[in-house]
Amino acid sequence: MKNIEFKVASSSCCTPQVPSNTKEAVKEEHASYNSNLPVAIIGAGPIGLAAAAHLVERGQKFILFEAGSSIGQNILQWGHVRLFSPWQYNIDKAAERLLRKHGWQPPVLTELPFGQEIVHQYLRPLAKVPELEPYILLNSRVVSISKKNTDKMKSAKREAAPFVLYVETNNSTERFEARAVIDASGTWGQSNPLHADGIWTREERDLKEHIYYGIPDLSAEQKQKYTGKRIAVVGGGHSAINTLLDLAKLKETDPSTEIIWVMRKKSVEEAYGGEENDQLEARGALGSHIHQLIDAGQVQVVTPFMIEKVSQNDGRIHIQGTANGESKAIQEIDEIIVNTGSRPDFSFLSEIRLSIDPATESVEALAPLIDPNVHSCGTVRPHGEKELRHVDKNFYLVGMKSYGRAPTFLMATGYEQVRSIAAYLDGDLEAASKVELELPETGVCGISSAPNANDCCMPVSSAKTSCN
């Protein structure tokens, strides 16, 4: 490994100057040094890029690894989804200051953006600013993290050892060292199974051609996949409602399309939310719309229903489970759409000493603050670096991943998390401890609550995301 020279400007912003070397040189020249090591960020989504912006604003060095081939690649998979939180809650303050410095004009802050607009109008322009772009490495998947020459069992001088990240890029594995790690990789692509027990089975995996996890784009080629079919939508949150509303539009063009809503709630009324009493109009309209469709008989509801087995026979899917303690089956299904939440991927963190709650799989100190059995988005109090610490000092899980399986994450909360962490890594303990969050009374969720998360903090189809 070779050294990367990070120069700190003497400007009022104290931002790193852009080096003359190319990104390839940045990768090849990164090397073994301690006091001058950068902070490694994993994931070029809204929280990861916000972390970079806050570090830059404080004159701190960083290097950001993105597994995808472009900024916002995961978000574009649900780019057809509109959030029901307006732009003002989806833009990080440090990121906005950095963008404005280079002439960026923000969108109308009261408008509700689509996922693709978040990418094209905000994230990609942010990643292109000269203070960030040279240090963002695309097609770079972090496959393991450890402490230099120190496996998980070793404690002697562990805290002083830098982190070592093994990164697959250009068909090879390269090593990068860092003084701190901020994992903002989210939970996208780590969907929960449809089984009520939370277990993946071979039978479910074998049906991958007929099971979609998330909110499908029914305006594209997937439209033909569902037209005139008998479809089961599994899940009781906003993502499921969005899917149902889109399918209902499809049913208008082909009445033979059958829609079955399968969920675990005691009654369908629990899914309607505040409707006209919701402080976020778009979110309230979501509950009112699905209420009307069900009353009109356009959607068949099966609840409470606990799925225990799926199988295929004569080309049709059969779902077995229990309803109020009695065995029940939903038969002859053509396609299943699953919106049962997501879970974090810890597979590449096996050599890091983590502090993870065994139930929520969130950062341990966060668990009592975010437990969905107790809290909604609006009742989760602000938190920062102190609550996000792990046994290995200067390692952090942030954003949706910090919440584990809990669906109560807010994008604005993630921005505050990385602001506090950046302050701490800069030695500004006072700023790190002053954790504040400005939200409407009901709370507002953001895009990091990906469309396959469950219950409350979900993007919605024509007006997406927010909870409570």
Tab-separated table of C-alpha atoms in Angstrom:
chain	number	residue	atom	x	y	z
A	1	MET	CA	0.000	0.000	0.000
A	2	LYS	CA	1.087	3.524	-0.766
A	3	ASN	CA	0.333	6.803	0.912
A	4	ILE	CA	-2.401	9.212	-0.181
A	5	GLU	CA	-1.551	12.792	0.591
A	6	PHE	CA	-4.595	14.655	1.904
A	7	LYS	CA	-3.983	18.387	2.025
A	8	VAL	CA	-6.144	20.598	4.230
A	9	ALA	CA	-6.949	24.006	2.808
A	10	SER	CA	-6.545	27.158	4.825
A	11	SER	CA	-9.882	28.516	3.626
A	12	SER	CA	-12.671	29.509	5.981
A	13	CYS	CA	-14.360	26.157	5.325
A	14	CYS	CA	-11.218	24.171	6.093
A	15	THR	CA	-11.960	21.708	3.274
A	16	PRO	CA	-9.474	19.245	1.788
A	17	GLN	CA	-8.065	20.443	-1.524
A	18	VAL	CA	-8.526	18.263	-4.561
A	19	PRO	CA	-5.355	16.270	-5.279
A	20	SER	CA	-3.980	16.078	-8.787
A	21	ASN	CA	-3.867	12.294	-8.714
A	22	THR	CA	-6.675	10.255	-10.247
A	23	LYS	CA	-9.082	8.029	-8.326
A	24	GLU	CA	-7.057	5.015	-9.406
A	25	ALA	CA	-3.986	6.640	-7.890
A	26	VAL	CA	-5.985	7.355	-4.745
A	27	LYS	CA	-6.685	3.651	-4.408
A	28	GLU	CA	-3.110	2.594	-5.170
A	29	GLU	CA	-1.443	5.187	-2.974
A	30	HIS	CA	-3.542	4.695	0.160
A	31	ALA	CA	-1.186	3.386	2.824
A	32	SER	CA	-0.091	2.657	6.297
A	33	TYR	CA	0.004	5.704	8.516
A	34	ASN	CA	-1.846	6.510	11.700
A	35	SER	CA	-2.334	10.168	12.527
A	36	ASN	CA	-2.991	11.066	8.914
A	37	LEU	CA	-5.399	8.233	8.070
A	38	PRO	CA	-8.802	9.134	6.636
A	39	VAL	CA	-12.225	8.191	7.941
A	40	ALA	CA	-13.673	5.371	5.827
A	41	ILE	CA	-17.339	5.692	4.849
A	42	ILE	CA	-19.298	2.765	3.411
A	43	GLY	CA	-22.193	3.618	1.121
A	44	ALA	CA	-22.833	6.615	-1.155
A	45	GLY	CA	-26.471	7.067	-0.198
A	46	PRO	CA	-27.870	10.160	1.495
A	47	ILE	CA	-26.404	9.365	4.928
A	48	GLY	CA	-22.969	8.331	3.654
A	49	LEU	CA	-22.640	11.438	1.492
A	50	ALA	CA	-23.870	13.597	4.377
A	51	ALA	CA	-21.131	12.083	6.563
A	52	ALA	CA	-18.577	13.058	3.914
A	53	ALA	CA	-19.946	16.602	3.765
A	54	HIS	CA	-19.717	17.034	7.537
A	55	LEU	CA	-16.162	15.680	7.617
A	56	VAL	CA	-15.125	17.993	4.779
A	57	GLU	CA	-16.657	20.972	6.542
A	58	ARG	CA	-14.443	20.176	9.509
A	59	GLY	CA	-11.311	19.657	7.428
A	60	GLN	CA	-11.273	15.923	8.107
A	61	LYS	CA	-10.010	13.426	5.519
A	62	PHE	CA	-12.294	10.668	4.254
A	63	ILE	CA	-12.544	7.954	1.644
A	64	LEU	CA	-15.947	6.619	0.599
A	65	PHE	CA	-16.617	3.140	-0.820
A	66	GLU	CA	-19.724	2.498	-2.915
A	67	ALA	CA	-20.444	-1.038	-4.109
A	68	GLY	CA	-22.614	0.165	-6.991
A	69	SER	CA	-21.510	1.536	-10.331
A	70	SER	CA	-23.166	4.903	-9.736
A	71	ILE	CA	-24.278	7.216	-6.960
A	72	GLY	CA	-27.765	6.393	-5.722
A	73	GLN	CA	-27.933	3.072	-7.539
A	74	ASN	CA	-30.082	1.400	-4.883
A	75	ILE	CA	-32.472	4.336	-4.666
A	76	LEU	CA	-33.041	4.203	-8.409
A	77	GLN	CA	-34.446	0.723	-7.937
A	78	TRP	CA	-37.384	2.477	-6.316
A	79	GLY	CA	-36.987	5.731	-8.194
A	80	HIS	CA	-40.657	5.587	-9.252
A	81	VAL	CA	-41.690	6.025	-5.612
A	82	ARG	CA	-42.622	9.489	-4.365
A	83	LEU	CA	-41.802	10.376	-0.758
A	84	PHE	CA	-44.392	12.003	1.444
A	85	SER	CA	-41.751	13.982	3.257
A	86	PRO	CA	-40.971	17.245	1.410
A	87	TRP	CA	-37.508	18.216	0.197
A	88	GLN	CA	-36.818	20.273	3.320
A	89	TYR	CA	-36.467	17.079	5.393
A	90	ASN	CA	-34.426	15.188	2.804
A	91	ILE	CA	-31.432	17.513	2.440
A	92	ASP	CA	-28.576	17.519	4.943
A	93	LYS	CA	-27.491	20.979	6.085
A	94	ALA	CA	-23.736	20.506	5.599
A	95	ALA	CA	-24.381	18.967	2.192
A	96	GLU	CA	-26.561	21.930	1.251
A	97	ARG	CA	-23.888	24.423	2.303
A	98	LEU	CA	-21.308	22.582	0.219
A	99	LEU	CA	-23.596	22.449	-2.819
A	100	ARG	CA	-24.545	26.123	-2.598
A	101	LYS	CA	-20.866	27.012	-2.509
A	102	HIS	CA	-20.686	25.630	-6.052
A	103	GLY	CA	-23.815	27.345	-7.342
A	104	TRP	CA	-26.378	24.614	-6.718
A	105	GLN	CA	-29.983	25.740	-6.613
A	106	PRO	CA	-32.206	23.674	-4.321
A	107	PRO	CA	-35.574	22.349	-5.469
A	108	VAL	CA	-38.803	23.773	-4.064
A	109	LEU	CA	-38.483	22.687	-0.446
A	110	THR	CA	-42.204	22.096	0.069
A	111	GLU	CA	-42.531	19.695	-2.864
A	112	LEU	CA	-42.575	15.892	-2.513
A	113	PRO	CA	-39.727	14.294	-4.509
A	114	PHE	CA	-39.574	10.946	-6.258
A	115	GLY	CA	-36.664	8.671	-5.379
A	116	GLN	CA	-35.087	9.323	-8.786
A	117	GLU	CA	-35.296	13.072	-8.140
A	118	ILE	CA	-33.431	12.633	-4.861
A	119	VAL	CA	-30.645	10.985	-6.847
A	120	HIS	CA	-30.500	13.277	-9.863
A	121	GLN	CA	-31.191	16.630	-8.193
A	122	TYR	CA	-29.347	16.132	-4.895
A	123	LEU	CA	-27.093	13.112	-4.427
A	124	ARG	CA	-25.290	13.107	-7.762
A	125	PRO	CA	-24.602	16.872	-7.755
A	126	LEU	CA	-23.298	16.479	-4.193
A	127	ALA	CA	-20.979	13.632	-5.181
A	128	LYS	CA	-19.602	15.774	-8.026
A	129	VAL	CA	-18.376	18.707	-5.911
A	130	PRO	CA	-14.557	18.869	-6.028
A	131	GLU	CA	-14.231	18.443	-2.257
A	132	LEU	CA	-15.903	15.003	-2.434
A	133	GLU	CA	-15.530	13.480	-5.901
A	134	PRO	CA	-11.832	12.420	-5.777
A	135	TYR	CA	-12.423	10.432	-2.595
A	136	ILE	CA	-15.529	8.500	-3.728
A	137	LEU	CA	-14.679	5.067	-5.132
A	138	LEU	CA	-17.458	3.369	-7.113
A	139	ASN	CA	-17.595	-0.368	-7.881
A	140	SER	CA	-15.808	-0.877	-4.565
A	141	ARG	CA	-17.491	-3.418	-2.311
A	142	VAL	CA	-16.242	-3.709	1.265
A	143	VAL	CA	-16.071	-7.447	1.979
A	144	SER	CA	-14.406	-7.393	5.387
A	145	ILE	CA	-13.164	-5.036	8.094
A	146	SER	CA	-10.663	-5.752	10.844
A	147	LYS	CA	-8.022	-4.052	12.979
A	148	LYS	CA	-4.547	-4.018	11.460
A	149	ASN	CA	-2.658	-7.221	12.292
A	150	THR	CA	-5.181	-7.784	15.080
A	151	ASP	CA	-7.969	-10.333	14.798
A	152	LYS	CA	-11.134	-10.198	16.884
A	153	MET	CA	-9.630	-12.250	19.729
A	154	LYS	CA	-6.658	-9.949	20.344
A	155	SER	CA	-7.022	-7.122	22.861
A	156	ALA	CA	-3.447	-5.890	23.345
A	157	LYS	CA	-3.023	-2.440	21.734
A	158	ARG	CA	-6.272	-3.031	19.875
A	159	GLU	CA	-7.565	0.511	20.248
A	160	ALA	CA	-4.386	1.998	18.790
A	161	ALA	CA	-4.476	-0.219	15.704
A	162	PRO	CA	-6.033	1.350	12.594
A	163	PHE	CA	-8.952	-0.275	10.834
A	164	VAL	CA	-8.220	-2.293	7.710
A	165	LEU	CA	-10.900	-2.557	5.030
A	166	TYR	CA	-10.738	-5.258	2.385
A	167	VAL	CA	-12.376	-3.926	-0.756
A	168	GLU	CA	-13.202	-5.820	-3.945
A	169	THR	CA	-12.654	-3.571	-6.949
A	170	ASN	CA	-11.522	-4.161	-10.534
A	171	ASN	CA	-11.519	-7.947	-10.034
A	172	SER	CA	-9.064	-7.754	-7.161
A	173	THR	CA	-9.109	-7.276	-3.403
A	174	GLU	CA	-7.322	-4.231	-2.035
A	175	ARG	CA	-6.564	-3.154	1.538
A	176	PHE	CA	-7.273	0.331	2.862
A	177	GLU	CA	-6.490	1.679	6.315
A	178	ALA	CA	-8.626	4.134	8.245
A	179	ARG	CA	-8.646	5.774	11.654
A	180	ALA	CA	-12.434	5.417	11.896
A	181	VAL	CA	-15.228	3.680	9.996
A	182	ILE	CA	-18.767	4.941	9.334
A	183	ASP	CA	-20.924	2.145	7.922
A	184	ALA	CA	-23.850	3.763	6.100
A	185	SER	CA	-24.561	0.761	3.865
A	186	GLY	CA	-28.218	0.582	4.927
A	187	THR	CA	-30.406	-2.510	4.746
A	188	TRP	CA	-31.351	-2.448	1.053
A	189	GLY	CA	-31.350	-5.907	-0.496
A	190	GLN	CA	-31.646	-7.608	2.910
A	191	SER	CA	-35.407	-8.165	2.904
A	192	ASN	CA	-37.176	-10.121	5.591
A	193	PRO	CA	-38.860	-13.343	4.414
A	194	LEU	CA	-42.621	-13.671	4.147
A	195	HIS	CA	-42.804	-16.316	6.893
A	196	ALA	CA	-44.222	-15.084	10.196
A	197	ASP	CA	-41.381	-16.886	12.000
A	198	GLY	CA	-38.843	-14.689	10.194
A	199	ILE	CA	-37.131	-17.707	8.656
A	200	TRP	CA	-35.931	-18.146	5.082
A	201	THR	CA	-36.810	-21.533	3.573
A	202	ARG	CA	-35.645	-23.292	0.449
A	203	GLU	CA	-39.209	-23.248	-0.861
A	204	GLU	CA	-39.397	-19.452	-0.651
A	205	ARG	CA	-36.023	-19.050	-2.348
A	206	ASP	CA	-37.060	-21.478	-5.097
A	207	LEU	CA	-40.005	-19.181	-5.878
A	208	LYS	CA	-37.762	-16.172	-6.528
A	209	GLU	CA	-39.135	-15.763	-10.057
A	210	HIS	CA	-42.616	-15.256	-8.602
A	211	ILE	CA	-41.823	-13.286	-5.426
A	212	TYR	CA	-40.878	-9.598	-5.507
A	213	TYR	CA	-39.486	-7.845	-2.422
A	214	GLY	CA	-40.318	-4.132	-2.439
A	215	ILE	CA	-42.608	-1.883	-4.483
A	216	PRO	CA	-42.565	-2.967	-8.141
A	217	ASP	CA	-42.664	-0.342	-10.881
A	218	LEU	CA	-45.964	-1.158	-12.560
A	219	SER	CA	-45.474	1.518	-15.194
A	220	ALA	CA	-42.602	-0.444	-16.729
A	221	GLU	CA	-42.140	-3.995	-18.003
A	222	GLN	CA	-43.314	-5.434	-14.664
A	223	LYS	CA	-46.826	-4.259	-15.514
A	224	GLN	CA	-47.349	-7.267	-17.785
A	225	LYS	CA	-46.142	-9.609	-15.069
A	226	TYR	CA	-49.102	-8.723	-12.827
A	227	THR	CA	-51.901	-7.866	-15.270
A	228	GLY	CA	-54.777	-10.332	-15.043
A	229	LYS	CA	-53.025	-12.333	-12.307
A	230	ARG	CA	-54.009	-13.382	-8.786
A	231	ILE	CA	-51.570	-11.503	-6.558
A	232	ALA	CA	-50.875	-11.704	-2.821
A	233	VAL	CA	-49.343	-8.638	-1.154
A	234	VAL	CA	-47.730	-9.520	2.182
A	235	GLY	CA	-47.140	-6.805	4.794
A	236	GLY	CA	-49.077	-4.294	6.875
A	237	GLY	CA	-47.209	-1.007	6.433
A	238	HIS	CA	-47.064	1.901	4.009
A	239	SER	CA	-45.014	-0.007	1.455
A	240	ALA	CA	-47.701	-2.654	1.220
A	241	ILE	CA	-50.369	0.036	0.848
A	242	ASN	CA	-48.380	1.687	-1.939
A	243	THR	CA	-48.143	-1.625	-3.755
A	244	LEU	CA	-51.866	-2.227	-3.323
A	245	LEU	CA	-52.759	1.208	-4.697
A	246	ASP	CA	-50.582	0.630	-7.757
A	247	LEU	CA	-52.149	-2.791	-8.303
A	248	ALA	CA	-55.614	-1.245	-7.979
A	249	LYS	CA	-54.785	1.074	-10.891
A	250	LEU	CA	-53.722	-2.000	-12.842
A	251	LYS	CA	-57.013	-3.660	-11.983
A	252	GLU	CA	-58.854	-0.731	-13.524
A	253	THR	CA	-57.358	-1.662	-16.908
A	254	ASP	CA	-57.955	-5.396	-16.443
A	255	PRO	CA	-60.720	-6.278	-13.925
A	256	SER	CA	-59.635	-9.939	-13.950
A	257	THR	CA	-56.651	-8.932	-11.793
A	258	GLU	CA	-57.210	-10.195	-8.231
A	259	ILE	CA	-55.558	-8.498	-5.244
A	260	ILE	CA	-55.241	-10.217	-1.859
A	261	TRP	CA	-53.767	-8.339	1.097
A	262	VAL	CA	-52.159	-10.691	3.635
A	263	MET	CA	-50.992	-9.256	6.965
A	264	ARG	CA	-50.539	-10.067	10.630
A	265	LYS	CA	-52.494	-7.175	12.146
A	266	LYS	CA	-55.546	-7.972	14.249
A	267	SER	CA	-57.734	-5.901	11.945
A	268	VAL	CA	-57.340	-3.998	8.691
A	269	GLU	CA	-58.348	-0.767	10.444
A	270	GLU	CA	-54.951	-0.747	12.170
A	271	ALA	CA	-53.337	-0.162	8.772
A	272	TYR	CA	-55.354	2.928	7.869
A	273	GLY	CA	-53.453	5.274	10.161
A	274	GLY	CA	-54.672	8.783	10.924
A	275	GLU	CA	-56.322	9.354	7.518
A	276	GLU	CA	-57.751	12.907	7.474
A	277	ASN	CA	-56.326	13.585	10.956
A	278	ASP	CA	-52.734	12.933	9.855
A	279	GLN	CA	-50.552	16.046	10.084
A	280	LEU	CA	-48.866	14.999	6.831
A	281	GLU	CA	-51.641	15.294	4.259
A	282	ALA	CA	-50.107	12.939	1.708
A	283	ARG	CA	-49.652	10.194	4.259
A	284	GLY	CA	-53.196	10.578	5.552
A	285	ALA	CA	-54.509	10.363	1.983
A	286	LEU	CA	-52.724	7.043	1.618
A	287	GLY	CA	-54.743	5.466	4.442
A	288	SER	CA	-57.988	7.002	3.211
A	289	HIS	CA	-57.458	5.706	-0.326
A	290	ILE	CA	-56.795	2.103	0.672
A	291	HIS	CA	-59.775	2.301	3.068
A	292	GLN	CA	-62.025	3.261	0.154
A	293	LEU	CA	-60.681	0.494	-2.085
A	294	ILE	CA	-61.310	-2.152	0.554
A	295	ASP	CA	-64.815	-0.882	1.238
A	296	ALA	CA	-65.447	-1.076	-2.522
A	297	GLY	CA	-64.307	-4.698	-2.615
A	298	GLN	CA	-61.336	-4.011	-4.906
A	299	VAL	CA	-58.899	-5.600	-2.437
A	300	GLN	CA	-59.536	-8.814	-0.507
A	301	VAL	CA	-58.106	-8.680	3.029
A	302	VAL	CA	-56.837	-11.732	4.904
A	303	THR	CA	-55.875	-10.792	8.460
A	304	PRO	CA	-54.632	-11.807	10.938
A	305	PHE	CA	-52.777	-14.461	8.979
A	306	MET	CA	-49.443	-15.994	9.949
A	307	ILE	CA	-47.664	-17.520	6.949
A	308	GLU	CA	-45.927	-20.790	7.782
A	309	LYS	CA	-45.289	-22.402	4.398
A	310	VAL	CA	-45.276	-21.656	0.680
A	311	SER	CA	-45.246	-24.242	-2.069
A	312	GLN	CA	-45.883	-24.526	-5.786
A	313	ASN	CA	-48.217	-26.971	-7.489
A	314	ASP	CA	-49.201	-27.018	-11.170
A	315	GLY	CA	-47.574	-23.638	-11.643
A	316	ARG	CA	-49.593	-21.908	-8.900
A	317	ILE	CA	-48.401	-20.874	-5.433
A	318	HIS	CA	-50.085	-22.094	-2.267
A	319	ILE	CA	-49.694	-20.231	1.034
A	320	GLN	CA	-50.370	-22.066	4.273
A	321	GLY	CA	-50.577	-20.652	7.773
A	322	THR	CA	-52.789	-19.957	10.736
A	323	ALA	CA	-55.566	-17.440	11.320
A	324	ASN	CA	-56.714	-16.952	14.896
A	325	GLY	CA	-55.098	-20.258	15.809
A	326	GLU	CA	-56.744	-22.258	13.023
A	327	SER	CA	-55.049	-23.666	9.933
A	328	LYS	CA	-55.841	-21.825	6.740
A	329	ALA	CA	-54.634	-21.780	3.124
A	330	ILE	CA	-54.593	-19.196	0.377
A	331	GLN	CA	-54.412	-21.103	-2.871
A	332	GLU	CA	-53.742	-20.613	-6.571
A	333	ILE	CA	-51.637	-17.459	-6.300
A	334	ASP	CA	-49.693	-16.376	-9.389
A	335	GLU	CA	-47.385	-13.749	-7.891
A	336	ILE	CA	-46.405	-12.577	-4.400
A	337	ILE	CA	-45.154	-9.103	-3.463
A	338	VAL	CA	-43.478	-8.961	-0.050
A	339	ASN	CA	-43.255	-5.822	2.109
A	340	THR	CA	-42.275	-7.296	5.477
A	341	GLY	CA	-39.277	-5.138	6.364
A	342	SER	CA	-35.530	-5.539	6.123
A	343	ARG	CA	-32.563	-6.514	8.244
A	344	PRO	CA	-28.887	-5.456	8.417
A	345	ASP	CA	-25.974	-7.362	6.904
A	346	PHE	CA	-23.230	-8.002	9.467
A	347	SER	CA	-21.414	-10.639	7.400
A	348	PHE	CA	-18.434	-8.392	6.564
A	349	LEU	CA	-18.123	-7.199	10.171
A	350	SER	CA	-17.271	-10.533	11.773
A	351	GLU	CA	-13.836	-9.279	12.940
A	352	ILE	CA	-15.232	-6.103	14.540
A	353	ARG	CA	-16.355	-6.050	18.149
A	354	LEU	CA	-19.910	-4.796	17.812
A	355	SER	CA	-22.501	-3.786	20.377
A	356	ILE	CA	-25.722	-5.130	18.860
A	357	ASP	CA	-29.087	-5.592	20.562
A	358	PRO	CA	-30.171	-9.249	20.201
A	359	ALA	CA	-33.808	-8.398	19.451
A	360	THR	CA	-33.826	-5.352	17.174
A	361	GLU	CA	-30.315	-5.972	15.763
A	362	SER	CA	-29.794	-2.246	16.202
A	363	VAL	CA	-26.883	-0.557	17.936
A	364	GLU	CA	-27.324	-1.735	21.515
A	365	ALA	CA	-27.715	1.670	23.164
A	366	LEU	CA	-30.374	2.634	20.611
A	367	ALA	CA	-32.605	-0.379	21.203
A	368	PRO	CA	-34.680	1.011	24.112
A	369	LEU	CA	-35.082	4.299	22.219
A	370	ILE	CA	-36.372	2.824	18.946
A	371	ASP	CA	-38.110	-0.452	19.838
A	372	PRO	CA	-41.110	-0.495	17.443
A	373	ASN	CA	-43.157	-2.249	20.112
A	374	VAL	CA	-42.987	1.023	22.046
A	375	HIS	CA	-41.986	3.795	19.648
A	376	SER	CA	-43.069	5.289	16.352
A	377	CYS	CA	-40.932	7.660	14.277
A	378	GLY	CA	-42.347	10.654	16.104
A	379	THR	CA	-41.405	9.416	19.574
A	380	VAL	CA	-37.761	8.460	18.926
A	381	ARG	CA	-35.639	11.104	20.608
A	382	PRO	CA	-32.581	12.576	18.881
A	383	HIS	CA	-29.330	10.729	19.453
A	384	GLY	CA	-25.739	10.985	18.316
A	385	GLU	CA	-22.190	9.675	18.613
A	386	LYS	CA	-22.480	8.587	22.238
A	387	GLU	CA	-25.410	6.234	21.589
A	388	LEU	CA	-23.828	4.888	18.398
A	389	ARG	CA	-20.575	3.641	19.923
A	390	HIS	CA	-19.419	0.038	19.695
A	391	VAL	CA	-16.827	-1.912	21.652
A	392	ASP	CA	-14.270	-1.108	18.947
A	393	LYS	CA	-13.732	2.633	19.332
A	394	ASN	CA	-14.403	4.866	16.294
A	395	PHE	CA	-16.490	2.278	14.488
A	396	TYR	CA	-20.081	3.385	13.785
A	397	LEU	CA	-23.205	2.005	12.157
A	398	VAL	CA	-25.378	4.888	10.990
A	399	GLY	CA	-28.593	5.459	9.097
A	400	MET	CA	-31.080	2.642	8.606
A	401	LYS	CA	-28.442	0.044	9.503
A	402	SER	CA	-28.045	1.531	12.982
A	403	TYR	CA	-31.734	0.743	13.590
A	404	GLY	CA	-31.351	-2.926	12.663
A	405	ARG	CA	-34.792	-4.404	12.034
A	406	ALA	CA	-36.679	-1.475	13.580
A	407	PRO	CA	-38.718	0.473	10.986
A	408	THR	CA	-38.795	3.763	12.900
A	409	PHE	CA	-35.791	5.383	11.201
A	410	LEU	CA	-35.955	8.972	9.926
A	411	MET	CA	-33.580	10.270	7.252
A	412	ALA	CA	-33.218	13.515	9.199
A	413	THR	CA	-32.164	11.403	12.187
A	414	GLY	CA	-29.379	9.893	10.089
A	415	TYR	CA	-28.124	13.353	9.161
A	416	GLU	CA	-27.954	14.287	12.815
A	417	GLN	CA	-26.135	11.048	13.604
A	418	VAL	CA	-23.301	11.779	11.178
A	419	ARG	CA	-23.100	15.457	12.189
A	420	SER	CA	-22.475	14.358	15.780
A	421	ILE	CA	-19.941	11.686	14.748
A	422	ALA	CA	-18.013	14.113	12.541
A	423	ALA	CA	-17.828	16.571	15.425
A	424	TYR	CA	-16.542	13.854	17.755
A	425	LEU	CA	-13.888	12.667	15.291
A	426	ASP	CA	-12.804	16.291	14.951
A	427	GLY	CA	-12.355	16.502	18.729
A	428	ASP	CA	-15.310	18.862	19.165
A	429	LEU	CA	-16.926	17.015	22.047
A	430	GLU	CA	-19.274	19.863	22.891
A	431	ALA	CA	-20.820	19.893	19.416
A	432	ALA	CA	-20.955	16.084	19.389
A	433	SER	CA	-22.991	16.028	22.589
A	434	LYS	CA	-25.492	18.704	21.512
A	435	VAL	CA	-27.859	16.530	19.551
A	436	GLU	CA	-30.921	18.285	18.184
A	437	LEU	CA	-33.512	17.430	15.565
A	438	GLU	CA	-36.123	19.700	13.990
A	439	LEU	CA	-39.154	17.772	12.775
A	440	PRO	CA	-42.900	18.297	12.548
A	441	GLU	CA	-44.848	16.900	15.477
A	442	THR	CA	-45.574	13.610	13.775
A	443	GLY	CA	-42.017	12.998	12.653
A	444	VAL	CA	-40.907	12.582	9.068
A	445	CYS	CA	-39.285	9.537	7.549
A	446	GLY	CA	-36.839	9.613	4.695
A	447	ILE	CA	-35.580	7.548	1.795
A	448	SER	CA	-33.214	5.542	3.936
A	449	SER	CA	-36.331	3.758	5.096
A	450	ALA	CA	-36.206	1.830	1.863
A	451	PRO	CA	-39.438	0.738	0.207
A	452	ASN	CA	-39.152	-2.790	1.569
A	453	ALA	CA	-38.975	-1.792	5.224
A	454	ASN	CA	-42.072	-2.486	7.243
A	455	ASP	CA	-44.677	-0.648	9.155
A	456	CYS	CA	-44.150	3.004	9.735
A	457	CYS	CA	-41.348	4.818	8.048
A	458	MET	CA	-41.883	3.990	4.437
A	459	PRO	CA	-41.809	5.749	1.117
A	460	VAL	CA	-45.236	5.659	-0.458
A	461	SER	CA	-46.341	5.489	-4.021
A	462	SER	CA	-47.822	8.828	-4.874
A	463	ALA	CA	-46.901	10.430	-1.609
A	464	LYS	CA	-44.278	8.556	0.243
A	465	THR	CA	-42.692	8.379	3.544
A	466	SER	CA	-43.123	9.371	7.090
A	467	CYS	CA	-44.494	7.551	9.995
A	468	ASN	CA	-46.568	7.782	13.103
